[in-house]
Short mmCIF file of C-alpha atoms and ligand atoms in Angstrom, two decimals:
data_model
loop_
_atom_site.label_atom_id
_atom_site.label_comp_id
_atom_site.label_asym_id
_atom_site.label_seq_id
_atom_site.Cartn_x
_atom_site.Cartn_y
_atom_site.Cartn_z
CA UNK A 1 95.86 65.28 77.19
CA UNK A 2 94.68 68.93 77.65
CA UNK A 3 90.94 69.17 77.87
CA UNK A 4 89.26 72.31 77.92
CA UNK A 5 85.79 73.42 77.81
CA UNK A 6 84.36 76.39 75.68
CA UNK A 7 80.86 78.35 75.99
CA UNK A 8 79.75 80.30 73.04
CA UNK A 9 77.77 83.60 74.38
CA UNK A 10 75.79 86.00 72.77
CA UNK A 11 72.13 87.86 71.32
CA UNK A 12 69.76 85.40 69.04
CA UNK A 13 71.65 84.83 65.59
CA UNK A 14 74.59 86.55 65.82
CA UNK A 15 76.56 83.56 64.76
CA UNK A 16 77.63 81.54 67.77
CA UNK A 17 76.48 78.46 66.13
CA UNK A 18 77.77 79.74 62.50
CA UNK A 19 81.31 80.22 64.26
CA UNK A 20 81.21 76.75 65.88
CA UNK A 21 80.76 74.90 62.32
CA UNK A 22 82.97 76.76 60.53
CA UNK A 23 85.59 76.70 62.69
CA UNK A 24 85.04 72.91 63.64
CA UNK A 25 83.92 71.24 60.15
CA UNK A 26 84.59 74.53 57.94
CA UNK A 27 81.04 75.07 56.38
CA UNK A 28 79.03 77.78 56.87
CA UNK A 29 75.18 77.96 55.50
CA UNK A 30 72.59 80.72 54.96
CA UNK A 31 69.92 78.67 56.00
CA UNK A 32 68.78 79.75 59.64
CA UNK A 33 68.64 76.81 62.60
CA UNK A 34 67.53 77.84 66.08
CA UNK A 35 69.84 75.71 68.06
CA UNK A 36 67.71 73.82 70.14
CA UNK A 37 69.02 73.45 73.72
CA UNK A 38 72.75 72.69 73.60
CA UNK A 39 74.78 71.69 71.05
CA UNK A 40 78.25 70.02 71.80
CA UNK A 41 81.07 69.84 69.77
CA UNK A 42 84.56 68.11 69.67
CA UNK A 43 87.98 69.48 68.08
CA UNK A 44 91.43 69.12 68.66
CA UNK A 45 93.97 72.24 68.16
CA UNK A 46 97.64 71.97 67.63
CA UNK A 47 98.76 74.42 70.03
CA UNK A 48 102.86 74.96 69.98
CA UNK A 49 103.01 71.00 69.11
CA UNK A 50 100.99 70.11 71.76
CA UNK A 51 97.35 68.70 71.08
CA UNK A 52 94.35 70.45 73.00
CA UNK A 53 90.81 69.24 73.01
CA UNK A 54 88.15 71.47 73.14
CA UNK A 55 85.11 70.88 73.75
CA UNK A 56 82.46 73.71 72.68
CA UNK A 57 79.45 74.23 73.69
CA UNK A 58 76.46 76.01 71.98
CA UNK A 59 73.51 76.98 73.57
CA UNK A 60 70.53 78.32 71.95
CA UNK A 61 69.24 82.08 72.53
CA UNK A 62 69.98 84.60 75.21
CA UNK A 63 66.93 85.31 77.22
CA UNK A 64 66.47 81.58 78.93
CA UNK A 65 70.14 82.27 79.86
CA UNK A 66 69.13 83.11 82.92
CA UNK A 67 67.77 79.52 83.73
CA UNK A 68 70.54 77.48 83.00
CA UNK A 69 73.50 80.09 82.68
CA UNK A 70 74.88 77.62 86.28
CA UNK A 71 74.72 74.19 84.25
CA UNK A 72 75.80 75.77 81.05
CA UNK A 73 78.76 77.24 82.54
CA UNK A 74 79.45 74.59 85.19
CA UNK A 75 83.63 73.07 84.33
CA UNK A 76 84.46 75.86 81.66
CA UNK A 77 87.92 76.86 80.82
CA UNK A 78 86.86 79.73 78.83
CA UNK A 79 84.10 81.94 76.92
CA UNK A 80 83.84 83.11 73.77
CA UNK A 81 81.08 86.27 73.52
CA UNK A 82 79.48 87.10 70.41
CA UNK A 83 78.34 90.66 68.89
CA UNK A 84 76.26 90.87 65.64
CA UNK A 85 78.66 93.82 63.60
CA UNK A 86 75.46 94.66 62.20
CA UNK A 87 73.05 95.03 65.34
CA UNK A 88 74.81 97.33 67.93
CA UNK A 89 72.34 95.84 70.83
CA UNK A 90 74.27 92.53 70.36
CA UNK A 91 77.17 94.05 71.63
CA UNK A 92 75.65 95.49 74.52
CA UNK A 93 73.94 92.23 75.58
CA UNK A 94 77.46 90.50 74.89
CA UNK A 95 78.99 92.57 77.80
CA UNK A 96 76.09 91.92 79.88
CA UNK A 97 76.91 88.00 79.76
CA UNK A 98 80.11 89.11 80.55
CA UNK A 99 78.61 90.46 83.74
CA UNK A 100 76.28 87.68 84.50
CA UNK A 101 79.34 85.03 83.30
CA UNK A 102 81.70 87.23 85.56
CA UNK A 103 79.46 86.99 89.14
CA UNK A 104 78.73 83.31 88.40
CA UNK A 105 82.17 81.87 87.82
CA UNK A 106 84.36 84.36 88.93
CA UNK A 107 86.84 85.80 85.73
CA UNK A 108 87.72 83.23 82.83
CA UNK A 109 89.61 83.51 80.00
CA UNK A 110 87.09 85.08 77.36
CA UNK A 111 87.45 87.15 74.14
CA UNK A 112 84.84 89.47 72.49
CA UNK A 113 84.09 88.34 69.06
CA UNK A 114 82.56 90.85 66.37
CA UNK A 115 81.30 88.41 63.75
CA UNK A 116 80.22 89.40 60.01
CA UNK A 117 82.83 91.13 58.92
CA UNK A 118 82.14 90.36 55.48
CA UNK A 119 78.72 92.50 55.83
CA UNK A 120 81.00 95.82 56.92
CA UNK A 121 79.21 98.06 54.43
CA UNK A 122 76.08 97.33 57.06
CA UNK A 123 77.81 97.36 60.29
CA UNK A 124 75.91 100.08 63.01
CA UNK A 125 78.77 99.01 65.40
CA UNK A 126 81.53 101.51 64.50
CA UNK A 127 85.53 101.43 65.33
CA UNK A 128 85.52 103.88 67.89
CA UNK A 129 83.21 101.76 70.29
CA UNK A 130 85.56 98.61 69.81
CA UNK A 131 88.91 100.61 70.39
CA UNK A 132 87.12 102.02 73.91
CA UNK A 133 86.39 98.06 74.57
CA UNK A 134 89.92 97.39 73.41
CA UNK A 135 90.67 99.67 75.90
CA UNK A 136 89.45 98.07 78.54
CA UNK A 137 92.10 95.36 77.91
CA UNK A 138 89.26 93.18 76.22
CA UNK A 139 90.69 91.32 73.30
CA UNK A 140 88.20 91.95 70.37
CA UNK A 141 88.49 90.15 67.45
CA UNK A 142 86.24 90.91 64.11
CA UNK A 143 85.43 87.52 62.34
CA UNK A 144 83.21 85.93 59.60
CA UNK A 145 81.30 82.57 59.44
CA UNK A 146 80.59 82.74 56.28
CA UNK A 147 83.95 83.51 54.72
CA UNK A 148 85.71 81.91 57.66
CA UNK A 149 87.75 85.49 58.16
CA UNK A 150 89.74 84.67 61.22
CA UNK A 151 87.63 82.05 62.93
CA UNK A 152 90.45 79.58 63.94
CA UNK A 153 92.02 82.89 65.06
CA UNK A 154 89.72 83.20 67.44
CA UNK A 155 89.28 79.84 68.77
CA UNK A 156 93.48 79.62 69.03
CA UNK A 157 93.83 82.97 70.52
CA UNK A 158 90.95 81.96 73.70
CA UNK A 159 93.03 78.18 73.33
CA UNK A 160 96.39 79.97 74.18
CA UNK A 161 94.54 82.34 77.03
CA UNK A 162 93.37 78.93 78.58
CA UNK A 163 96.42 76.84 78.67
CA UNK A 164 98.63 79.75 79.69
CA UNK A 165 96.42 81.06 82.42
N1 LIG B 1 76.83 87.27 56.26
C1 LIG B 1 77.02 86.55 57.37
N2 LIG B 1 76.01 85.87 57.92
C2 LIG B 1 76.26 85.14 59.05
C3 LIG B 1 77.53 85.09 59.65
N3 LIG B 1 77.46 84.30 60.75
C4 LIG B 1 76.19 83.88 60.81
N4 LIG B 1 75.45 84.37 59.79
C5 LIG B 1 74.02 84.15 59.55
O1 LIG B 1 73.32 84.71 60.65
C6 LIG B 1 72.22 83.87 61.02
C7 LIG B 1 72.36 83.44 62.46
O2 LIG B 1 73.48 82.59 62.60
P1 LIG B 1 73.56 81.48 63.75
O3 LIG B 1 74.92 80.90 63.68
O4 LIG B 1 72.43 80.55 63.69
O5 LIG B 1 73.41 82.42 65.05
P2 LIG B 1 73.25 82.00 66.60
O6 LIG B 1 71.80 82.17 66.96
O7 LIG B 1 74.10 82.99 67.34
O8 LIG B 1 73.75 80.60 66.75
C8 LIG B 1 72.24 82.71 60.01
O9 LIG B 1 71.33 83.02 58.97
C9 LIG B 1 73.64 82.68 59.51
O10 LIG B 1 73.73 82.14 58.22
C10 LIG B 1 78.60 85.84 59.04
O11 LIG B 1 79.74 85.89 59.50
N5 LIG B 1 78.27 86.56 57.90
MG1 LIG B 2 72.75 78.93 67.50
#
């Protein structure tokens, strides 16, 4: 059996942990939850036939990142960054994880996920700064939570990066 393990990364509230249920027990709620230290989930993907496990791991915040960014990230297969579509600082402190993700474990399989798609009418992060990311030859995928717009998308695109690495 494949196991691999997953770190969500990304600003306060931009939907790691939103992104996490949905994808992994498909609900989504309004109601905001601080995730309190680390949150572990369990799911298996179908990938070509083949059953992967992932295990995902949610950590709360961004700031105490720097404390346990070594533990947190210790065995992962891949990482899954988060911007808020509708806070442009979230995407800038999702590339600076990158950064701090990149010196402490050397390159992984990652994608950049823009999440709240369905708020678009509110987004401050506009196409032109994703296509110079895309660029870049980072995969960027726009997602929602809430209406659960390409969420196993995401989690089956960073799958296949992992197993084919
Ligand atoms: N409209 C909308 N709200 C979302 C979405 N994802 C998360 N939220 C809301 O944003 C807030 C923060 O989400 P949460 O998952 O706790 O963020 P985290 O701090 O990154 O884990 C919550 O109130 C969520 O309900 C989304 O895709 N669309
Ligand atoms: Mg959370």
């Amino acid at each position: 059996m494949i196991k691999k393990k997953i770190c969500m990364m990304g600003a306060f509230a931009v939907g790691k942990t939103s992104l996490v249920q949905q994808y992994v027990h498909s609900i989504f709620s309004d109601k905001y939850h601080t995730t309190i230290g680390v949150k572990i989930e369990k799911t298996r993907v179908d990938l070509d036939h083949s059953p992967v496990d992932l295990i995902i791991w949610d950590l709360h915040g961004e700031d105490d990142f720097q404390h346990v960014r070594l533990s947190y990230l210790k065995g992962s297969s891949g990482l899954i960054f988060v911007a808020d579509g509708t806070r442009k600082t979230t995407l800038s402190t999702a590339l600076n994880l990158k950064q701090i993700a990149d010196n402490t474990m050397g390159t992984l399989p990652f994608i950049l996920v823009v999440n709240k798609v369905d708020l678009k009418e509110d987004w401050e992060i506009d196409p032109e700064d994703l296509n110079e990311i895309d660029k870049k030859g980072i995969h960027v995928i726009l997602t929602s939570a809430k209406t659960g717009e390409d969420v196993d998308q995401a989690f089956e695109l960073l799958t296949r990066k992992m197993v084919e690495k």
